[in-house]
Amino acid sequence: PAPPDCRSGDIVFGPEGELLITMGSGRSLRFLSVPELQELRSIELGGVFPFFWVSGERLITSTRASVDNTHRVLRAWALSGGEPTVIGTYDTRRYWRTRVDATVSRIAGGRGRELVVQRLDASRAERVIGELPDAVSAVSFLPGGNRLLSLDESGELRLWKLSAPGRSRLLGTTSGTWSSVTASDREGRRIAVGDVNAAVKLWDLEDPPDAEPLVLRRPETLGCLEAAFDTQGQWLAVNNCRSGVAFWPLEGRGLRTLRGYRGGGWNLSFSSDNRWLANCEAFEPARLWPLDPSEGSIRELIPERPGPCFGLALHPAGTHVLVGQGGGGAHLFSLRGETARP
């Protein structure tokens, strides 16, 4: 459960998955054992509005260093205990929603719509990685340190390569960007992003670019939200200050929302191998959904002479779909994406 005065949604696993670290009462952090979730110890941060994350064998914290929050201080804590080491300070008027890479040598943050990376050594060398459509809401280094995730106030989630500044891949959109969650698994393959519409969206970077994310829903409105993958990639922990931490199993596939259905369909059919769902709607083209997100997104089955769909049939071998049209005639479509045949 979350403490009664939870002030931060941050939550992280230890490097071996044996610890879960989350916010405690006041200005403290709680260290919980996994899987028992028994509190082992807590530490006082000595600052308000903290952010924290694990980097190797160290816990990195960012706390307010001035009353007006114009400066913040970065500290490194050994997970085994002891006093912290001060890494340095940064100016929040220059950078917002910052994160430090695993080597604690670079800091990434937002400056208005700009995504900026700065070295933490004496040079303080700075690079602008790109410009977002709206103000930066969250940033995160992916494992390896050569890729960045950004979330802006319009809800766009983008992937950037530090070796190719100015270019990004749009992964998708989410709602309620006051939530700064942009968690990734240990391999940097799966991305979890919070959505205030009682959901967490999960992207797999190995899926096709047009694949829709898996949506994990909760019955209550999400509040102060963060998320973390365990070290084996089998669980996603989602912290909601209003009701505690939920653990989602990530093995297998969960419920999916298949968008594009307008209602009033003549028939809705599964292929024999359960890979596809086909639908025929009055005065609309037939549609085909892949049931595995890695197969891509919705396909509209449009023949050379478009017309309303009045029936369809899936081949027993799961290779083709036959679409009947008003006024006579039918078209055969391959489920492998080949051209329709009348």
Coordinates of C-alpha atoms in Angstrom, one line a residue:
P1 CA 0.0 0.0 0.0
A2 CA 1.0 3.6 -0.4
P3 CA 1.7 5.8 2.7
P4 CA -1.1 8.2 3.7
D5 CA 0.9 11.3 2.8
C6 CA 2.5 10.0 -0.4
R7 CA 4.1 13.0 -2.1
S8 CA 5.7 11.3 -5.1
G9 CA 4.6 8.5 -7.5
D10 CA 8.2 7.4 -8.2
I11 CA 8.8 3.7 -7.9
V12 CA 11.9 1.6 -8.9
F13 CA 13.2 -1.9 -8.6
G14 CA 16.7 -2.6 -7.3
P15 CA 19.3 -3.9 -9.9
E16 CA 18.7 -7.6 -9.1
G17 CA 14.9 -7.2 -8.5
E18 CA 15.3 -7.9 -4.8
L19 CA 14.2 -4.4 -3.7
L20 CA 11.3 -2.1 -4.5
I21 CA 11.9 1.5 -3.6
T22 CA 9.0 4.0 -3.3
M23 CA 8.1 7.1 -1.5
G24 CA 7.5 7.0 2.2
S25 CA 5.9 9.4 4.7
G26 CA 7.2 13.0 4.8
R27 CA 10.5 13.2 2.9
S28 CA 11.6 9.6 3.3
L29 CA 12.1 6.7 0.9
R30 CA 10.9 3.1 1.7
F31 CA 12.9 0.0 0.8
L32 CA 10.7 -3.0 0.4
S33 CA 11.7 -6.7 0.0
V34 CA 10.5 -8.5 -3.1
P35 CA 8.3 -10.5 -3.3
E36 CA 7.3 -10.2 0.4
L37 CA 6.9 -6.4 0.2
Q38 CA 8.2 -6.1 3.8
E39 CA 9.7 -2.7 4.7
L40 CA 13.4 -3.1 5.3
R41 CA 14.5 0.4 6.0
S42 CA 13.9 4.0 5.0
I43 CA 16.1 7.1 4.4
E44 CA 15.5 10.8 4.8
L45 CA 16.1 12.8 1.6
G46 CA 16.3 16.2 3.2
G47 CA 14.5 17.9 0.4
V48 CA 11.0 18.3 -1.0
F49 CA 9.4 17.2 -4.3
P50 CA 11.9 14.4 -4.8
F51 CA 12.6 12.4 -8.0
F52 CA 14.7 9.2 -7.8
W53 CA 15.8 6.3 -9.9
V54 CA 18.3 3.4 -9.8
S55 CA 21.6 3.7 -11.8
G56 CA 23.7 0.5 -11.5
E57 CA 24.2 -0.2 -7.8
R58 CA 23.3 3.4 -6.8
L59 CA 20.1 5.2 -6.1
I60 CA 20.1 8.7 -7.6
T61 CA 17.9 11.4 -6.0
S62 CA 17.0 14.8 -7.2
T63 CA 15.6 17.2 -4.5
R64 CA 14.9 20.9 -4.2
A65 CA 18.0 22.9 -3.2
S66 CA 16.3 26.3 -3.1
V67 CA 13.0 27.6 -1.7
D68 CA 11.8 28.7 -5.1
N69 CA 12.9 25.4 -6.7
T70 CA 15.1 27.1 -9.2
H71 CA 18.0 24.7 -8.3
R72 CA 18.0 21.0 -7.5
V73 CA 20.7 18.8 -6.1
L74 CA 21.7 15.3 -7.4
R75 CA 22.9 12.8 -4.8
A76 CA 24.0 9.1 -5.2
W77 CA 23.2 6.6 -2.5
A78 CA 24.7 3.1 -2.1
L79 CA 21.8 0.6 -2.1
S80 CA 23.5 -1.2 0.7
G81 CA 23.2 1.9 3.0
G82 CA 25.4 4.7 4.1
E83 CA 25.7 8.4 3.5
P84 CA 25.1 9.9 0.0
T85 CA 27.6 11.5 -2.4
V86 CA 26.6 14.9 -3.9
I87 CA 26.9 14.6 -7.7
G88 CA 26.1 18.3 -8.5
T89 CA 23.3 20.8 -8.9
Y90 CA 21.3 22.0 -11.9
D91 CA 19.2 25.0 -12.7
T92 CA 15.5 24.1 -13.2
R93 CA 15.0 27.4 -15.1
R94 CA 17.3 25.8 -17.8
Y95 CA 16.1 22.2 -17.6
W96 CA 12.8 20.6 -16.6
R97 CA 11.8 17.0 -16.0
T98 CA 15.4 15.9 -15.9
R99 CA 16.9 12.4 -15.8
V100 CA 20.5 11.2 -15.5
D101 CA 22.0 8.4 -17.6
A102 CA 23.3 5.1 -16.0
T103 CA 26.9 6.3 -15.9
V104 CA 25.8 9.5 -14.1
S105 CA 27.8 11.5 -16.7
R106 CA 24.9 13.2 -18.6
I107 CA 21.7 14.8 -17.7
A108 CA 18.7 15.1 -20.1
G109 CA 15.8 17.5 -19.7
G110 CA 13.4 19.9 -21.3
R111 CA 13.8 23.5 -22.0
G112 CA 10.5 24.6 -23.3
R113 CA 10.0 22.5 -26.4
E114 CA 13.7 21.7 -26.7
L115 CA 15.1 18.3 -25.6
V116 CA 18.6 19.0 -24.2
V117 CA 21.5 16.8 -23.0
Q118 CA 24.3 18.2 -20.9
R119 CA 27.5 16.6 -19.6
L120 CA 27.9 16.7 -15.8
D121 CA 31.7 17.1 -16.0
A122 CA 33.6 20.4 -15.8
S123 CA 32.9 21.2 -19.4
R124 CA 29.1 21.3 -19.0
A125 CA 28.9 20.8 -22.8
E126 CA 25.3 21.0 -24.0
R127 CA 23.5 19.5 -27.1
V128 CA 20.0 20.1 -28.3
I129 CA 18.7 16.7 -29.5
G130 CA 15.5 18.0 -31.0
E131 CA 12.4 20.1 -30.8
L132 CA 9.0 18.8 -29.7
P133 CA 5.6 19.9 -30.9
D134 CA 4.8 21.1 -27.3
A135 CA 6.6 21.7 -24.0
V136 CA 8.6 18.8 -22.7
S137 CA 6.7 16.9 -20.0
A138 CA 9.0 13.9 -19.3
V139 CA 12.3 12.5 -20.4
S140 CA 14.1 9.2 -19.9
F141 CA 17.3 7.5 -21.0
L142 CA 16.9 4.0 -22.3
P143 CA 19.4 1.3 -21.2
G144 CA 22.7 1.7 -23.0
G145 CA 22.4 5.5 -22.8
N146 CA 22.3 6.2 -26.6
R147 CA 18.5 6.6 -26.8
L148 CA 16.0 9.0 -25.2
L149 CA 12.3 8.9 -24.6
S150 CA 10.4 12.2 -24.5
L151 CA 6.8 13.0 -23.7
D152 CA 5.4 16.5 -24.4
E153 CA 2.3 18.4 -23.1
S154 CA 0.3 17.4 -26.2
G155 CA 0.7 13.8 -25.2
E156 CA 3.2 12.7 -28.0
L157 CA 5.7 10.0 -27.0
R158 CA 8.9 10.0 -29.1
L159 CA 12.0 8.0 -29.4
W160 CA 15.3 9.7 -30.1
K161 CA 18.8 8.5 -30.9
L162 CA 21.6 10.7 -29.6
S163 CA 23.7 9.8 -32.7
A164 CA 21.0 11.3 -34.9
P165 CA 19.8 14.6 -33.4
G166 CA 16.8 16.3 -34.9
R167 CA 15.2 13.0 -35.9
S168 CA 12.7 11.0 -33.8
R169 CA 10.2 8.2 -34.1
L170 CA 6.6 8.9 -32.9
L171 CA 5.5 5.9 -30.8
G172 CA 2.0 7.2 -30.1
T173 CA 0.0 9.5 -27.8
T174 CA -1.3 9.4 -24.3
S175 CA -3.5 11.6 -22.1
G176 CA -2.8 13.5 -18.9
T177 CA 0.9 14.3 -19.4
W178 CA 1.3 15.7 -15.8
S179 CA 2.2 12.1 -15.1
S180 CA 6.0 11.7 -15.8
V181 CA 6.0 8.0 -16.2
T182 CA 8.2 6.8 -19.1
A183 CA 9.5 3.5 -17.7
S184 CA 11.4 0.9 -19.8
D185 CA 12.4 -2.7 -19.2
R186 CA 16.0 -3.8 -18.7
E187 CA 16.5 -4.3 -22.5
G188 CA 15.0 -1.0 -23.5
R189 CA 12.4 -2.8 -25.6
R190 CA 9.2 -2.3 -23.8
I191 CA 7.9 1.2 -22.7
A192 CA 5.2 2.0 -20.2
V193 CA 3.5 5.3 -20.1
G194 CA 0.8 6.5 -17.8
D195 CA -2.5 7.8 -18.9
V196 CA -4.9 9.5 -16.5
N197 CA -7.8 7.8 -18.1
A198 CA -7.3 4.9 -15.6
A199 CA -4.8 3.2 -17.9
V200 CA -1.1 2.5 -18.6
K201 CA -0.1 2.1 -22.2
L202 CA 2.6 -0.5 -23.0
W203 CA 4.6 -0.2 -26.3
D204 CA 7.0 -2.9 -27.7
L205 CA 9.7 -1.2 -29.8
E206 CA 10.1 -4.5 -31.8
D207 CA 6.5 -4.2 -33.0
P208 CA 5.8 -2.6 -36.4
P209 CA 5.6 1.3 -36.3
D210 CA 1.8 1.3 -36.7
A211 CA 1.2 -1.3 -33.9
E212 CA -1.2 -0.1 -31.2
P213 CA 0.0 -0.3 -27.5
L214 CA -1.3 -2.8 -25.0
V215 CA -3.6 -0.9 -22.6
L216 CA -3.6 -1.9 -18.9
R217 CA -6.7 -0.5 -17.2
R218 CA -7.5 0.1 -13.5
P219 CA -11.0 0.7 -12.1
E220 CA -10.1 3.9 -10.4
T221 CA -8.8 7.2 -11.7
L222 CA -5.0 7.2 -11.6
G223 CA -3.3 9.8 -9.5
C224 CA 0.3 10.5 -8.8
L225 CA 1.6 7.9 -11.1
E226 CA 4.9 6.1 -11.9
A227 CA 5.8 2.6 -13.1
A228 CA 8.8 0.2 -13.1
F229 CA 9.6 -3.1 -14.8
D230 CA 11.2 -5.8 -12.7
T231 CA 14.6 -7.1 -13.8
Q232 CA 13.2 -10.2 -15.5
G233 CA 10.6 -8.2 -17.5
Q234 CA 7.8 -10.4 -16.0
W235 CA 6.0 -7.7 -13.9
L236 CA 5.1 -4.1 -14.2
A237 CA 4.6 -2.2 -10.9
V238 CA 2.3 0.8 -11.2
N239 CA 2.2 3.3 -8.3
N240 CA -1.0 5.2 -7.7
C241 CA -0.7 7.4 -4.6
R242 CA -4.5 7.2 -4.1
S243 CA -4.7 3.4 -3.7
G244 CA -1.2 1.9 -3.6
V245 CA 0.9 -0.2 -6.0
A246 CA -0.6 -2.6 -8.5
F247 CA 1.5 -5.4 -10.0
W248 CA 0.7 -6.4 -13.6
P249 CA 1.9 -9.8 -15.0
L250 CA 3.5 -9.3 -18.4
E251 CA 3.7 -12.9 -19.6
G252 CA 1.3 -13.6 -22.4
R253 CA -1.1 -11.1 -24.0
G254 CA -3.7 -9.1 -22.2
L255 CA -7.0 -7.6 -23.2
R256 CA -6.8 -5.3 -26.2
T257 CA -9.1 -2.6 -27.6
L258 CA -9.5 -3.0 -31.4
R259 CA -10.4 0.5 -32.8
G260 CA -12.2 1.3 -36.0
Y261 CA -15.4 -0.6 -35.4
R262 CA -18.5 1.6 -36.0
G263 CA -21.2 -0.8 -35.2
G264 CA -24.0 -2.2 -37.3
G265 CA -21.9 -5.0 -38.7
W266 CA -23.3 -7.9 -40.7
N267 CA -20.9 -10.4 -39.3
L268 CA -17.8 -10.6 -37.1
S269 CA -15.5 -13.6 -37.7
F270 CA -12.3 -15.1 -36.3
S271 CA -9.8 -16.8 -38.6
S272 CA -9.2 -20.5 -37.8
D273 CA -5.7 -19.9 -36.4
N274 CA -7.0 -17.0 -34.2
R275 CA -4.7 -14.5 -35.7
W276 CA -7.3 -12.3 -37.4
L277 CA -10.7 -10.8 -36.7
A278 CA -12.7 -9.7 -39.7
N279 CA -15.8 -7.5 -39.8
C280 CA -18.3 -6.4 -42.4
E281 CA -20.4 -3.3 -41.8
A282 CA -23.2 -2.0 -43.9
F283 CA -22.1 0.8 -46.3
E284 CA -18.5 0.5 -45.0
P285 CA -15.5 -1.4 -46.3
A286 CA -14.7 -4.7 -44.7
R287 CA -12.0 -4.5 -41.9
L288 CA -9.4 -6.9 -40.6
W289 CA -7.7 -6.7 -37.2
P290 CA -4.5 -8.6 -36.2
L291 CA -5.0 -10.1 -32.8
D292 CA -1.3 -9.9 -32.1
P293 CA 0.0 -6.2 -31.9
S294 CA 3.2 -7.3 -33.6
E295 CA 1.2 -8.0 -36.8
G296 CA 0.5 -4.3 -37.3
S297 CA -2.7 -2.4 -37.2
I298 CA -6.2 -2.4 -38.7
R299 CA -6.5 -3.1 -42.5
E300 CA -9.4 -1.9 -44.7
L301 CA -10.2 -4.4 -47.4
I302 CA -11.0 -2.1 -50.4
P303 CA -11.4 -3.6 -53.9
E304 CA -10.6 -1.7 -57.1
R305 CA -14.3 -0.7 -57.3
P306 CA -15.2 0.3 -53.8
G307 CA -18.7 -0.5 -52.6
P308 CA -20.6 -1.5 -49.4
C309 CA -19.8 -4.8 -47.8
F310 CA -22.7 -7.3 -47.5
G311 CA -20.9 -10.4 -46.3
L312 CA -17.6 -12.0 -45.8
A313 CA -16.0 -15.4 -45.2
L314 CA -12.6 -16.5 -43.9
H315 CA -10.9 -19.4 -45.6
P316 CA -10.6 -22.4 -43.3
A317 CA -6.8 -22.4 -43.7
G318 CA -6.7 -18.8 -42.5
T319 CA -5.0 -17.6 -45.7
H320 CA -7.8 -15.5 -47.4
V321 CA -11.0 -13.6 -46.8
L322 CA -13.8 -13.4 -49.3
V323 CA -15.8 -10.1 -49.3
G324 CA -19.2 -9.8 -51.0
Q325 CA -20.4 -6.5 -52.4
G326 CA -23.8 -5.0 -52.9
G327 CA -24.9 -5.2 -56.6
G328 CA -23.3 -8.6 -57.0
G329 CA -19.7 -9.8 -57.1
A330 CA -17.1 -10.7 -54.6
H331 CA -13.4 -10.1 -54.0
L332 CA -10.8 -12.4 -52.6
F333 CA -8.1 -10.8 -50.3
S334 CA -5.0 -12.5 -49.1
L335 CA -4.2 -12.2 -45.4
R336 CA -0.6 -11.8 -46.3
G337 CA -1.4 -8.3 -47.9
E338 CA -1.5 -9.3 -51.5
T339 CA -3.7 -7.6 -54.1
A340 CA -7.4 -8.4 -54.1
R341 CA -8.8 -10.6 -56.9
P342 CA -12.4 -10.2 -58.2

